[in-house]
CSV table of C-alpha atoms in Angstrom, one decimal:
chain,number,residue,atom,x,y,z
A,1,GLY,CA,87.6,85.0,74.9
A,2,SER,CA,87.2,87.4,78.1
A,3,GLN,CA,90.6,89.4,77.1
A,4,THR,CA,92.3,91.5,74.2
A,5,VAL,CA,95.5,90.1,73.6
A,6,ILE,CA,98.1,92.4,71.9
A,7,GLU,CA,101.4,90.6,70.9
A,8,MET,CA,104.4,92.4,69.7
A,9,ARG,CA,107.6,90.7,68.4
A,10,ASP,CA,110.9,91.9,66.9
A,11,ASP,CA,113.8,90.2,65.2
A,12,GLY,CA,116.5,91.6,67.3
A,13,LYS,CA,119.1,90.2,69.4
A,14,GLY,CA,116.9,89.4,72.3
A,15,ILE,CA,117.3,90.6,75.8
A,16,ASN,CA,121.0,90.7,77.3
A,17,LEU,CA,120.6,89.0,80.6
A,18,GLU,CA,123.9,89.7,81.7
A,19,ARG,CA,123.6,93.4,81.3
A,20,VAL,CA,120.3,93.0,83.3
A,21,ARG,CA,122.2,91.1,85.8
A,22,ASP,CA,124.7,93.9,86.2
A,23,ARG,CA,122.3,96.9,86.3
A,24,ALA,CA,120.3,94.7,89.1
A,25,VAL,CA,123.3,94.7,91.1
A,26,GLU,CA,124.4,98.3,90.5
A,27,SER,CA,120.9,99.7,91.3
A,28,GLY,CA,120.9,97.5,94.6
A,29,LEU,CA,117.7,95.5,93.4
A,30,LEU,CA,119.6,92.3,93.9
A,31,SER,CA,122.7,91.4,95.8
A,32,SER,CA,125.6,89.9,94.0
A,33,GLU,CA,124.9,86.5,95.6
A,34,GLN,CA,121.3,86.8,94.7
A,35,VAL,CA,121.7,87.6,91.0
A,36,ALA,CA,123.5,84.2,90.5
A,37,THR,CA,120.4,82.1,91.5
A,38,THR,CA,117.8,84.6,90.3
A,39,PRO,CA,115.7,83.0,87.9
A,40,THR,CA,115.3,84.2,84.2
A,41,SER,CA,111.5,85.1,85.0
A,42,ARG,CA,112.4,87.3,87.9
A,43,LEU,CA,115.2,89.1,86.0
A,44,LEU,CA,112.8,89.9,83.1
A,45,ASP,CA,110.4,91.4,85.5
A,46,LEU,CA,113.2,93.6,86.7
A,47,ILE,CA,113.0,95.7,83.3
A,48,PHE,CA,109.8,97.0,84.1
A,49,GLU,CA,110.9,98.6,87.3
A,50,PRO,CA,111.0,102.2,87.6
A,51,GLY,CA,114.3,104.0,86.4
A,52,PHE,CA,115.8,100.6,85.1
A,53,SER,CA,117.5,100.6,81.8
A,54,THR,CA,120.1,98.6,80.0
A,55,ALA,CA,121.1,101.3,77.8
A,56,SER,CA,124.7,102.5,78.1
A,57,GLN,CA,123.8,106.1,77.6
A,58,VAL,CA,120.6,108.3,77.6
A,59,SER,CA,119.1,109.3,74.2
A,60,GLU,CA,115.9,110.8,73.2
A,61,LEU,CA,114.4,107.3,73.0
A,62,SER,CA,115.9,105.2,75.6
A,63,GLY,CA,118.1,105.3,78.9
A,64,ARG,CA,115.8,106.8,81.3
A,65,GLY,CA,114.1,103.7,82.5
A,66,VAL,CA,110.4,105.1,82.3
A,67,GLY,CA,108.9,103.4,79.2
A,68,LEU,CA,108.1,99.7,80.5
A,69,ASP,CA,107.4,101.1,83.7
A,70,VAL,CA,104.4,103.3,82.2
A,71,VAL,CA,103.5,100.3,80.3
A,72,ARG,CA,103.0,98.2,83.3
A,73,SER,CA,101.4,100.8,85.3
A,74,GLN,CA,98.8,101.7,82.7
A,75,LEU,CA,98.0,98.1,82.2
A,76,ARG,CA,97.5,97.7,85.8
A,77,SER,CA,95.2,100.4,86.0
A,78,LEU,CA,93.0,98.6,83.2
A,79,LYS,CA,93.5,95.4,85.5
A,80,GLY,CA,95.7,94.0,82.7
A,81,THR,CA,99.0,92.1,82.5
A,82,VAL,CA,102.4,92.3,80.3
A,83,THR,CA,104.8,89.6,80.3
A,84,VAL,CA,108.0,89.1,78.1
A,85,ASN,CA,109.8,86.3,76.3
A,86,PHE,CA,113.0,86.1,74.1
A,87,VAL,CA,115.1,83.8,72.3
A,88,PRO,CA,118.7,84.9,72.4
A,89,GLY,CA,119.7,86.1,68.7
A,90,LYS,CA,116.3,86.0,67.2
A,91,GLY,CA,114.2,88.3,69.0
A,92,THR,CA,111.9,89.5,72.0
A,93,THR,CA,107.9,89.1,72.3
A,94,PHE,CA,106.0,91.2,74.5
A,95,THR,CA,102.5,90.0,75.4
A,96,LEU,CA,99.7,92.4,76.6
A,97,ARG,CA,96.5,91.2,78.2
A,98,ILE,CA,93.7,93.5,78.7
A,99,PRO,CA,90.1,92.7,79.9
A,100,LEU,CA,87.3,93.3,77.4
A,101,THR,CA,85.2,96.2,78.6
A,102,LEU,CA,82.2,94.0,78.5
A,103,THR,CA,83.1,90.6,79.7
A,104,ILE,CA,81.0,87.2,79.7
A,105,ALA,CA,82.7,85.1,82.6
A,106,LYS,CA,81.7,82.1,84.7
A,107,LEU,CA,80.7,83.7,88.2
A,108,LEU,CA,80.1,82.2,91.5
A,109,VAL,CA,77.1,84.0,93.1
A,110,CYS,CA,77.2,83.9,97.0
A,111,LEU,CA,75.4,85.6,100.0
A,112,VAL,CA,76.9,87.6,102.9
A,113,GLY,CA,73.7,88.4,105.0
A,114,SER,CA,70.9,89.3,102.4
A,115,THR,CA,73.6,91.0,100.0
A,116,ALA,CA,74.5,89.2,96.9
A,117,TYR,CA,78.3,89.0,95.6
A,118,ALA,CA,79.9,87.2,92.7
A,119,LEU,CA,83.3,86.3,92.2
A,120,PRO,CA,85.2,85.0,88.8
A,121,SER,CA,85.3,81.1,89.2
A,122,ASP,CA,88.8,80.9,87.8
A,123,SER,CA,89.9,82.9,90.8
A,124,ILE,CA,89.0,80.4,93.1
A,125,GLU,CA,91.5,77.8,94.3
A,126,GLU,CA,89.0,75.6,96.0
A,127,ILE,CA,85.5,75.8,97.6
A,128,LEU,CA,85.3,73.8,101.0
A,129,ILE,CA,83.2,73.3,104.2
A,130,PRO,CA,85.8,73.1,106.7
A,131,LYS,CA,85.6,70.7,109.8
A,132,ALA,CA,86.1,71.5,113.3
A,133,ASP,CA,89.5,70.3,113.6
A,134,GLN,CA,90.6,72.1,110.6
A,135,MET,CA,89.9,75.6,112.3
A,136,LYS,CA,92.4,77.2,115.0
A,137,LEU,CA,92.1,80.4,116.8
A,138,SER,CA,95.0,82.7,117.9
A,139,GLY,CA,93.8,85.7,119.6
A,140,LYS,CA,91.1,86.9,117.6
A,141,GLN,CA,92.4,85.6,114.2
A,142,ARG,CA,91.1,82.4,112.8
A,143,PHE,CA,93.2,80.2,110.7
A,144,LEU,CA,92.5,77.1,108.5
A,145,HIS,CA,94.7,74.0,108.4
A,146,TRP,CA,94.6,73.2,104.6
A,147,ARG,CA,96.9,70.9,102.8
A,148,ARG,CA,99.7,71.4,105.3
A,149,ARG,CA,99.3,75.1,105.1
A,150,ILE,CA,98.0,77.8,107.8
A,151,VAL,CA,95.7,79.9,105.9
A,152,PRO,CA,94.1,83.0,107.5
A,153,VAL,CA,90.4,83.2,107.4
A,154,TYR,CA,88.4,86.3,107.1
A,155,HIS,CA,84.5,86.6,106.6
A,156,LEU,CA,83.9,88.6,103.2
A,157,SER,CA,81.9,91.1,105.3
A,158,GLU,CA,84.9,92.1,107.3
A,159,LEU,CA,86.8,93.2,104.1
A,160,LEU,CA,84.1,95.1,102.2
A,161,ASP,CA,84.5,98.9,103.0
A,162,TYR,CA,81.0,100.5,102.8
A,163,ALA,CA,80.4,104.2,103.8
A,164,CYS,CA,77.0,103.6,105.1
A,165,PRO,CA,75.1,100.6,106.8
A,166,LEU,CA,73.6,98.1,104.5
A,167,PRO,CA,70.0,97.7,104.8
A,168,GLU,CA,68.5,94.4,105.3
A,169,SER,CA,66.4,93.4,102.4
A,170,ILE,CA,64.6,90.3,101.2
A,171,PRO,CA,66.7,88.1,98.6
A,172,SER,CA,65.8,88.1,95.2
A,173,GLN,CA,64.1,85.0,93.9
A,174,ALA,CA,67.0,84.4,91.8
A,175,LEU,CA,69.2,84.1,94.7
A,176,VAL,CA,67.3,81.4,96.5
A,177,ALA,CA,70.2,79.0,97.6
A,178,VAL,CA,70.1,75.4,98.2
A,179,PRO,CA,69.3,74.6,101.8
A,180,THR,CA,72.4,73.4,103.8
A,181,PRO,CA,72.5,71.1,106.6
A,182,GLU,CA,72.5,72.9,110.1
A,183,ASP,CA,75.3,71.2,111.3
A,184,TRP,CA,77.7,72.3,108.5
A,185,ALA,CA,80.2,75.2,109.1
A,186,PRO,CA,79.8,78.1,106.5
A,187,PRO,CA,81.5,77.6,103.2
A,188,MET,CA,85.0,79.0,102.4
A,189,LEU,CA,86.5,80.0,99.2
A,190,LEU,CA,90.4,79.6,98.9
A,191,LEU,CA,92.0,82.1,97.1
A,192,ARG,CA,95.8,82.3,95.9
A,193,GLN,CA,97.9,84.9,94.9
A,194,ASP,CA,101.6,83.5,93.9
A,195,ASN,CA,102.4,81.7,97.1
A,196,GLN,CA,99.9,83.3,99.6
A,197,PHE,CA,96.6,81.8,100.3
A,198,LEU,CA,93.5,83.4,102.1
A,199,ALA,CA,90.2,81.7,102.8
A,200,LEU,CA,87.1,83.7,102.5
A,201,GLU,CA,84.2,82.8,104.6
A,202,LEU,CA,80.7,83.3,103.1
A,203,ASP,CA,77.1,82.8,104.5
A,204,ARG,CA,75.8,80.9,101.7
A,205,LEU,CA,76.7,79.7,98.3
A,206,VAL,CA,74.0,80.5,95.4
A,207,THR,CA,74.9,79.4,91.8
A,208,GLU,CA,77.5,79.2,89.2
A,209,GLN,CA,76.7,80.6,85.9
A,210,GLU,CA,78.0,82.5,83.0
A,211,LEU,CA,77.1,86.0,83.1
A,212,VAL,CA,77.9,89.4,81.7
A,213,ILE,CA,80.1,91.8,83.7
A,214,LYS,CA,79.5,95.3,83.0
A,215,PRO,CA,81.7,98.1,84.3
A,216,PHE,CA,80.4,101.1,86.4
A,217,GLY,CA,79.9,104.6,84.9
A,218,ALA,CA,81.9,107.5,85.4
A,219,ALA,CA,79.4,108.8,88.1
A,220,ILE,CA,80.4,105.8,90.5
A,221,ALA,CA,83.8,105.3,91.8
A,222,PRO,CA,83.9,101.8,93.4
A,223,PRO,CA,86.9,100.3,95.5
A,224,ARG,CA,89.7,98.9,93.3
A,225,TYR,CA,88.6,95.4,94.2
A,226,ILE,CA,85.2,95.7,92.4
A,227,TYR,CA,85.4,94.9,89.0
A,228,GLY,CA,81.8,95.8,87.9
A,229,CYS,CA,78.4,94.3,88.1
A,230,THR,CA,76.3,91.8,86.5
A,231,ILE,CA,72.5,91.7,86.1
A,232,LEU,CA,70.6,88.4,87.0
A,233,GLY,CA,67.5,87.2,85.2
A,234,ASP,CA,65.1,89.2,87.5
A,235,GLY,CA,66.8,92.5,87.1
A,236,SER,CA,69.0,92.0,90.4
A,237,LEU,CA,72.2,93.7,90.4
A,238,VAL,CA,75.2,92.1,91.7
A,239,PRO,CA,78.6,93.7,92.2
A,240,VAL,CA,81.6,91.6,91.1
A,241,ILE,CA,84.6,91.3,93.3
A,242,ASP,CA,88.3,91.2,91.6
A,243,ALA,CA,89.6,88.6,93.8
A,244,SER,CA,93.3,89.1,92.9
A,245,THR,CA,93.0,92.9,93.7
A,246,LEU,CA,91.2,92.2,97.2
A,247,LEU,CA,93.8,89.6,98.1
A,248,ASN,CA,96.8,91.9,97.0
A,249,GLN,CA,95.1,94.7,99.3
A,250,ILE,CA,94.8,92.2,102.2
A,251,ILE,CA,98.3,90.6,102.0
A,252,GLY,CA,99.9,93.8,101.9
A,253,SER,CA,101.4,94.4,98.3
A,254,GLY,CA,101.5,97.9,99.2
A,255,ALA,CA,102.6,99.3,102.4
A,256,ASN,CA,103.1,97.6,105.6
A,257,THR,CA,100.7,98.5,108.6
A,258,LEU,CA,101.8,98.9,112.3
A,259,THR,CA,99.6,96.3,114.0
A,260,ALA,CA,98.0,98.1,117.0
A,261,ARG,CA,97.2,96.1,120.4
A,262,GLY,CA,94.4,93.8,119.5
A,263,THR,CA,94.6,93.6,115.8
A,264,SER,CA,93.5,90.4,114.4
A,265,ALA,CA,94.7,90.5,110.9
A,266,ASP,CA,97.5,91.4,108.8
A,267,LEU,CA,95.7,93.8,106.7
A,268,ALA,CA,98.1,96.3,104.9
A,269,PRO,CA,96.5,98.9,102.6
A,270,ALA,CA,98.5,102.1,102.5
A,271,THR,CA,96.7,103.6,105.6
A,272,LEU,CA,94.5,102.7,108.3
A,273,SER,CA,91.8,104.8,106.9
A,274,ASN,CA,91.4,102.2,104.0
A,275,LEU,CA,90.6,99.5,106.4
A,276,PRO,CA,87.1,98.0,106.5
A,277,ALA,CA,84.9,99.3,109.3
A,278,THR,CA,84.7,96.0,110.9
A,279,ALA,CA,88.5,95.5,111.0
A,280,LEU,CA,88.8,99.0,112.7
A,281,LYS,CA,86.4,98.0,115.3
A,282,GLU,CA,88.7,94.8,115.9
A,283,THR,CA,91.6,97.0,116.1
A,284,SER,CA,90.2,99.1,118.8
A,285,SER,CA,88.3,96.4,121.0
A,286,ASN,CA,91.3,95.3,123.1
A,287,GLY,CA,89.7,94.0,126.2
A,288,LYS,CA,87.5,91.5,124.3
A,289,ALA,CA,90.4,89.9,123.0
A,290,GLY,CA,92.3,89.5,126.4
A,291,VAL,CA,95.3,91.4,125.1
A,292,PRO,CA,97.3,94.0,127.4
A,293,THR,CA,96.2,97.7,126.8
A,294,SER,CA,98.5,99.2,124.4
A,295,SER,CA,101.2,101.6,126.0
A,296,PRO,CA,103.4,103.9,124.0
A,297,LYS,CA,106.2,102.7,126.1
A,298,SER,CA,106.0,99.1,125.3
A,299,PRO,CA,108.9,97.6,123.4
A,300,LEU,CA,108.4,98.0,119.8
A,301,ILE,CA,109.5,94.7,117.8
A,302,LEU,CA,109.8,94.1,114.1
A,303,VAL,CA,108.9,91.0,112.7
A,304,VAL,CA,110.4,89.9,109.4
A,305,ASP,CA,109.2,86.8,107.6
A,306,ASP,CA,107.7,86.2,104.1
A,307,SER,CA,104.9,84.0,105.3
A,308,ILE,CA,101.8,86.1,106.2
A,309,ALA,CA,100.4,83.4,108.4
A,310,LEU,CA,103.6,83.1,110.4
A,311,ARG,CA,104.1,86.8,110.8
A,312,GLN,CA,100.5,86.9,112.2
A,313,THR,CA,101.0,84.2,114.6
A,314,LEU,CA,104.2,85.6,115.9
A,315,ALA,CA,102.8,89.2,116.0
A,316,LEU,CA,99.7,88.0,118.1
A,317,THR,CA,102.1,86.1,120.3
A,318,LEU,CA,104.3,89.1,121.0
A,319,GLN,CA,101.2,91.4,121.4
A,320,LYS,CA,99.8,89.1,124.1
A,321,ALA,CA,103.1,89.7,126.0
A,322,GLY,CA,102.9,93.3,125.8
A,323,TYR,CA,104.9,94.3,123.0
A,324,ARG,CA,104.1,96.5,120.0
A,325,VAL,CA,104.6,95.0,116.5
A,326,LEU,CA,105.6,95.9,113.1
A,327,GLN,CA,105.9,93.8,110.5
A,328,ALA,CA,108.2,93.3,107.0
A,329,ARG,CA,108.0,90.7,104.4
A,330,ASP,CA,111.6,90.6,103.6
A,331,GLY,CA,115.1,92.0,104.6
A,332,ARG,CA,114.8,95.0,102.1
A,333,GLU,CA,111.3,96.0,103.7
A,334,ALA,CA,113.0,95.5,107.2
A,335,VAL,CA,115.6,98.0,106.1
A,336,GLU,CA,113.1,100.5,105.2
A,337,GLN,CA,111.1,100.0,108.5
A,338,LEU,CA,114.1,100.6,110.6
A,339,HIS,CA,114.9,103.8,108.7
A,340,LYS,CA,111.3,105.0,109.2
A,341,ASN,CA,111.0,103.9,112.8
A,342,SER,CA,113.8,104.8,115.1
A,343,GLY,CA,111.9,103.4,118.1
A,344,ILE,CA,112.4,99.7,116.9
A,345,GLN,CA,114.3,98.0,119.8
A,346,LEU,CA,114.3,94.5,118.5
A,347,VAL,CA,114.1,92.5,115.1
A,348,VAL,CA,113.0,89.0,114.8
A,349,SER,CA,113.9,87.7,111.4
A,350,ASP,CA,113.8,84.6,109.2
A,351,VAL,CA,116.4,83.3,107.2
A,352,GLU,CA,114.8,82.1,103.9
A,353,MET,CA,113.1,85.1,102.3
A,354,PRO,CA,113.1,86.7,98.7
A,355,ASN,CA,114.7,90.0,97.6
A,356,MET,CA,117.0,90.0,100.8
A,357,ASN,CA,117.2,87.0,103.1
A,358,GLY,CA,118.1,87.1,106.7
A,359,PHE,CA,121.7,86.8,106.3
A,360,GLU,CA,122.0,89.3,103.8
A,361,PHE,CA,120.0,91.5,106.0
A,362,LEU,CA,122.5,90.9,109.1
A,363,ASN,CA,125.2,91.7,106.6
A,364,HIS,CA,123.5,95.0,105.5
A,365,ARG,CA,122.7,96.1,109.1
A,366,ARG,CA,126.1,95.4,110.6
A,367,GLN,CA,127.6,97.9,107.8
A,368,ASP,CA,125.2,100.8,108.9
A,369,PRO,CA,126.3,102.4,112.2
A,370,VAL,CA,122.7,103.5,113.0
A,371,LEU,CA,120.9,100.0,112.2
A,372,SER,CA,123.8,98.0,113.9
A,373,LYS,CA,122.8,99.2,117.2
A,374,VAL,CA,119.5,97.1,117.0
A,375,PRO,CA,119.6,93.8,118.2
A,376,VAL,CA,118.4,90.9,115.9
A,377,VAL,CA,117.2,87.5,116.8
A,378,MET,CA,116.8,84.8,114.0
A,379,LEU,CA,113.7,82.6,114.0
A,380,THR,CA,114.0,80.0,111.3
A,381,SER,CA,113.7,76.3,110.2
A,382,ARG,CA,117.3,76.2,109.6
A,383,SER,CA,118.7,74.2,112.7
A,384,SER,CA,122.4,73.1,111.3
A,385,ASP,CA,125.4,74.6,113.4
A,386,LYS,CA,126.6,76.0,110.1
A,387,HIS,CA,123.8,78.5,109.8
A,388,LYS,CA,124.0,79.2,113.7
A,389,ARG,CA,127.8,80.1,113.4
A,390,LEU,CA,127.1,82.2,110.2
A,391,ALA,CA,124.2,84.2,112.1
A,392,THR,CA,126.5,84.6,115.0
A,393,HIS,CA,129.3,85.9,112.9
A,394,LEU,CA,127.0,88.4,111.2
A,395,GLY,CA,126.0,89.7,114.5
A,396,ALA,CA,122.8,88.0,115.5
A,397,SER,CA,121.9,88.3,119.2
A,398,ALA,CA,120.0,84.9,119.3
A,399,TYR,CA,119.2,82.2,117.3
A,400,PHE,CA,115.8,80.1,117.5
A,401,THR,CA,114.6,77.3,115.4
A,402,LYS,CA,111.0,76.5,114.5
A,403,PRO,CA,108.9,75.2,116.0
A,404,TYR,CA,109.7,77.2,119.0
A,405,LEU,CA,108.7,76.8,122.6
A,406,GLU,CA,106.5,80.2,123.3
A,407,GLN,CA,107.7,81.0,126.9
A,408,GLU,CA,111.4,80.3,126.2
A,409,PHE,CA,111.2,82.4,123.1
A,410,LEU,CA,109.5,85.5,125.0
A,411,ALA,CA,112.1,85.1,127.7
A,412,GLY,CA,114.9,85.4,125.4
A,413,LEU,CA,113.5,88.4,123.7
A,414,GLN,CA,113.0,90.2,127.1
A,415,GLY,CA,116.5,89.2,128.0
A,416,ILE,CA,117.9,90.7,125.0
A,417,ILE,CA,115.7,94.0,125.4
A,418,ASP,CA,116.6,94.3,129.2
A,419,LYS,CA,120.2,93.9,128.5
A,420,GLY,CA,120.3,96.3,125.6
A,421,ALA,CA,122.1,93.9,123.5
A,422,THR,CA,123.9,95.4,120.6
A,423,VAL,CA,126.2,94.1,117.7
A,424,GLY,CA,129.2,95.2,119.8
A,425,ALA,CA,128.1,93.1,122.8
A,426,THR,CA,128.6,89.2,122.8
A,427,PRO,CA,125.7,87.4,120.9
A,428,GLN,CA,123.7,85.1,123.1
A,429,LEU,CA,123.3,81.9,121.0
A,430,ALA,CA,120.1,80.1,121.9
A,431,SER,CA,118.2,77.2,120.3
A,432,SER,CA,114.9,76.0,120.7
């Protein structure tokens, strides 16, 4: 089909999961509590981590923990994947999938202004025309209520980084779209990466057809999220967007970005220089969003939650109240942020998160003499007394439950910051 699949098997003993668990704990990738509940698929994924090895001693062939890491990084550079399966006592199978250099795929062609783009149809979870009651606005960020989820919405033009303005041109005859009723909202494409969703707003949908995707030559260095281009029947060139790479860039699979005052999105490429020009404009346009002007003296708060939508909503709430905000997806990233940013004055953390949950984060924090000075407020859907007592025992300064009352929540945070609450102080239990 559209991929080269390489499968390699052996007839050995398979992977020693117990040894993988032991090494995961020894290297700090998982805690002793997490390792007991971690699914096999996640454990198998650990063997691709840099420096990870189950070998008992280093030899010329094994023990350095670089082999599988190199395999995965090389495959990712080719936009490929690697998976592993095993049967205890019978052997292991590695499956490598690499896209063909010349691929025929079903593509959805769309228009943004007069410019055409194409996305692989199999990367799209759903196409919808949103109704007015599905759209919500928080600050400058729009959200879509879809299947009991809150999905951030971006117009595709906001995410494409051009080095020069795009000229307006007359669309090709091959791109004549079917007229849509004037009272319809612009169409949206729902994209999914693991459990993260994103809605891409377009101007027009044109067609869906099987087309050839050709890679760019060495003379062109396109962004990572451009897969190649396709040629329509009249010779028009249409860039093909790799939806999974674009989504990874947006939801912050790389570094976390310090959200400046007025930022409307949780865009998280490695640096702000990688942000689309439109996003940078939104970041600097403070007055239009009705958000207070940024001040270096404003308290800096770290928001820790694995849900991008909740992080965005909470960050906007805090920014409106005059705070600066940093974001982290789990406890492990929160620890890294605290070590990097000594100016953090308060942490707002969820409980249920991957890699390191809220309680594990509290426990790790209280064992560090530097981190233990930063107060932590828990914001979670867990409302039982058992969880509140555990949070208090681990040093939480306050405990709020979702959904929270905004004014009460902000007043509680301000009170903790004003009093300079630390782990040594008596925790102030609060619930909303």
